[in-house]
Amino acid sequence: PPSALPGSSTMSEQPAWLESGGDNPFTDESVTTTAEAPAPPANTQPYEAPSWAQTAGEDAAKQAATQAAQDPAVQRAVIGAAGGIAQDQANQAMEAQKKKFSEMPKPWFIMRILNWLILVPLAYVAWAKAFESGGDEPMNTYVVAFYIFTFTILICCFEVMSGISFIAENLAKLFGFMYTVTGRLVFLVMTGLLVISFENDGAYIVTGCVMGVALYNVAVMLYYPEWTKQTYTEHAAHFNDDNIVNNHV
């Protein structure tokens, strides 16, 4: 191989800065990190669609709702759902009544039966005195018969139709005395006195029955005060009333 020229190094020799481990002269020491592009400013304002787009969206929604409401299939589905809800509520009410009757004490149940049974003789004696006399009775007889009919209807609503929320609400609101021992006793005794004023055999018999039922009501209501309060509480639950009966004497 040709000899090297004096004062020159061979091609295999490395630069002095590389052999000595010196710094790379081609490196810019001022550049230490990679430059990054500045982030765009954050948009703090929420996007708001143009008014014409909002109006168009509302119109489309209204139109879709109208079309859905007019669709027979949708109407059948809504009616079916409403009927299902009503049926469920009726079933729940029936189950609640069954549970109530199953838990009801026997004397309390007998009391309700007796209250139902006196409705017929009360209504009959008033009707017979007022309308089977040929119209020869004085006016006070018709007034007394009217009161007896009214009291009969009240007892009927209280014992027979109190499961209907509308009737139960008005009973608890207007005739709260029927849920107390004293009020029940005074009511039934006054009804018996009205009947006995007719002064005939039928009136005397019915009056005796009413007085007996009144005493039985008092005895049962005093023996089962929790059921006396529960009856009013259930009826009063249909409206906002804080006047819950606590004293049943």
PDB file of N, CA, C and O in Angstrom, residues 84-97:
ATOM      1  N   GLY A  84    -103.628  -1.433  31.910  1.00  0.00           N
ATOM      2  CA  GLY A  84    -102.831  -2.310  32.754  1.00  0.00           C
ATOM      3  C   GLY A  84    -102.544  -1.702  34.113  1.00  0.00           C
ATOM      4  O   GLY A  84    -102.606  -2.387  35.135  1.00  0.00           O
ATOM      5  N   ILE A  85    -102.247  -0.389  34.128  1.00  0.00           N
ATOM      6  CA  ILE A  85    -102.000   0.295  35.398  1.00  0.00           C
ATOM      7  C   ILE A  85    -103.254   0.298  36.261  1.00  0.00           C
ATOM      8  O   ILE A  85    -103.213   0.033  37.471  1.00  0.00           O
ATOM      9  N   ALA A  86    -104.410   0.604  35.631  1.00  0.00           N
ATOM     10  CA  ALA A  86    -105.665   0.611  36.380  1.00  0.00           C
ATOM     11  C   ALA A  86    -105.983  -0.782  36.921  1.00  0.00           C
ATOM     12  O   ALA A  86    -106.452  -0.925  38.053  1.00  0.00           O
ATOM     13  N   GLN A  87    -105.714  -1.803  36.114  1.00  0.00           N
ATOM     14  CA  GLN A  87    -105.977  -3.171  36.568  1.00  0.00           C
ATOM     15  C   GLN A  87    -105.063  -3.543  37.734  1.00  0.00           C
ATOM     16  O   GLN A  87    -105.500  -4.185  38.703  1.00  0.00           O
ATOM     17  N   ASP A  88    -103.800  -3.109  37.645  1.00  0.00           N
ATOM     18  CA  ASP A  88    -102.872  -3.382  38.748  1.00  0.00           C
ATOM     19  C   ASP A  88    -103.320  -2.687  40.029  1.00  0.00           C
ATOM     20  O   ASP A  88    -103.251  -3.273  41.118  1.00  0.00           O
ATOM     21  N   GLN A  89    -103.769  -1.439  39.889  1.00  0.00           N
ATOM     22  CA  GLN A  89    -104.243  -0.726  41.068  1.00  0.00           C
ATOM     23  C   GLN A  89    -105.473  -1.392  41.667  1.00  0.00           C
ATOM     24  O   GLN A  89    -105.607  -1.500  42.897  1.00  0.00           O
ATOM     25  N   ALA A  90    -106.387  -1.849  40.804  1.00  0.00           N
ATOM     26  CA  ALA A  90    -107.583  -2.539  41.294  1.00  0.00           C
ATOM     27  C   ALA A  90    -107.209  -3.849  41.994  1.00  0.00           C
ATOM     28  O   ALA A  90    -107.768  -4.181  43.044  1.00  0.00           O
ATOM     29  N   ASN A  91    -106.249  -4.557  41.415  1.00  0.00           N
ATOM     30  CA  ASN A  91    -105.816  -5.805  42.045  1.00  0.00           C
ATOM     31  C   ASN A  91    -105.164  -5.546  43.396  1.00  0.00           C
ATOM     32  O   ASN A  91    -105.379  -6.296  44.358  1.00  0.00           O
ATOM     33  N   GLN A  92    -104.352  -4.471  43.467  1.00  0.00           N
ATOM     34  CA  GLN A  92    -103.715  -4.135  44.735  1.00  0.00           C
ATOM     35  C   GLN A  92    -104.751  -3.750  45.790  1.00  0.00           C
ATOM     36  O   GLN A  92    -104.636  -4.147  46.962  1.00  0.00           O
ATOM     37  N   ALA A  93    -105.768  -2.979  45.368  1.00  0.00           N
ATOM     38  CA  ALA A  93    -106.828  -2.606  46.313  1.00  0.00           C
ATOM     39  C   ALA A  93    -107.596  -3.831  46.787  1.00  0.00           C
ATOM     40  O   ALA A  93    -107.943  -3.951  47.978  1.00  0.00           O
ATOM     41  N   MET A  94    -107.850  -4.753  45.873  1.00  0.00           N
ATOM     42  CA  MET A  94    -108.576  -5.972  46.252  1.00  0.00           C
ATOM     43  C   MET A  94    -107.751  -6.819  47.211  1.00  0.00           C
ATOM     44  O   MET A  94    -108.279  -7.355  48.195  1.00  0.00           O
ATOM     45  N   GLU A  95    -106.444  -6.921  46.937  1.00  0.00           N
ATOM     46  CA  GLU A  95    -105.581  -7.680  47.832  1.00  0.00           C
ATOM     47  C   GLU A  95    -105.513  -7.029  49.213  1.00  0.00           C
ATOM     48  O   GLU A  95    -105.486  -7.725  50.239  1.00  0.00           O
ATOM     49  N   ALA A  96    -105.480  -5.693  49.227  1.00  0.00           N
ATOM     50  CA  ALA A  96    -105.457  -4.991  50.518  1.00  0.00           C
ATOM     51  C   ALA A  96    -106.734  -5.242  51.305  1.00  0.00           C
ATOM     52  O   ALA A  96    -106.695  -5.444  52.529  1.00  0.00           O
ATOM     53  N   GLN A  97    -107.890  -5.246  50.602  1.00  0.00           N
ATOM     54  CA  GLN A  97    -109.152  -5.521  51.280  1.00  0.00           C
ATOM     55  C   GLN A  97    -109.201  -6.954  51.804  1.00  0.00           C
ATOM     56  O   GLN A  97    -109.681  -7.213  52.914  1.00  0.00           O
TER      57      GLN A  97
END
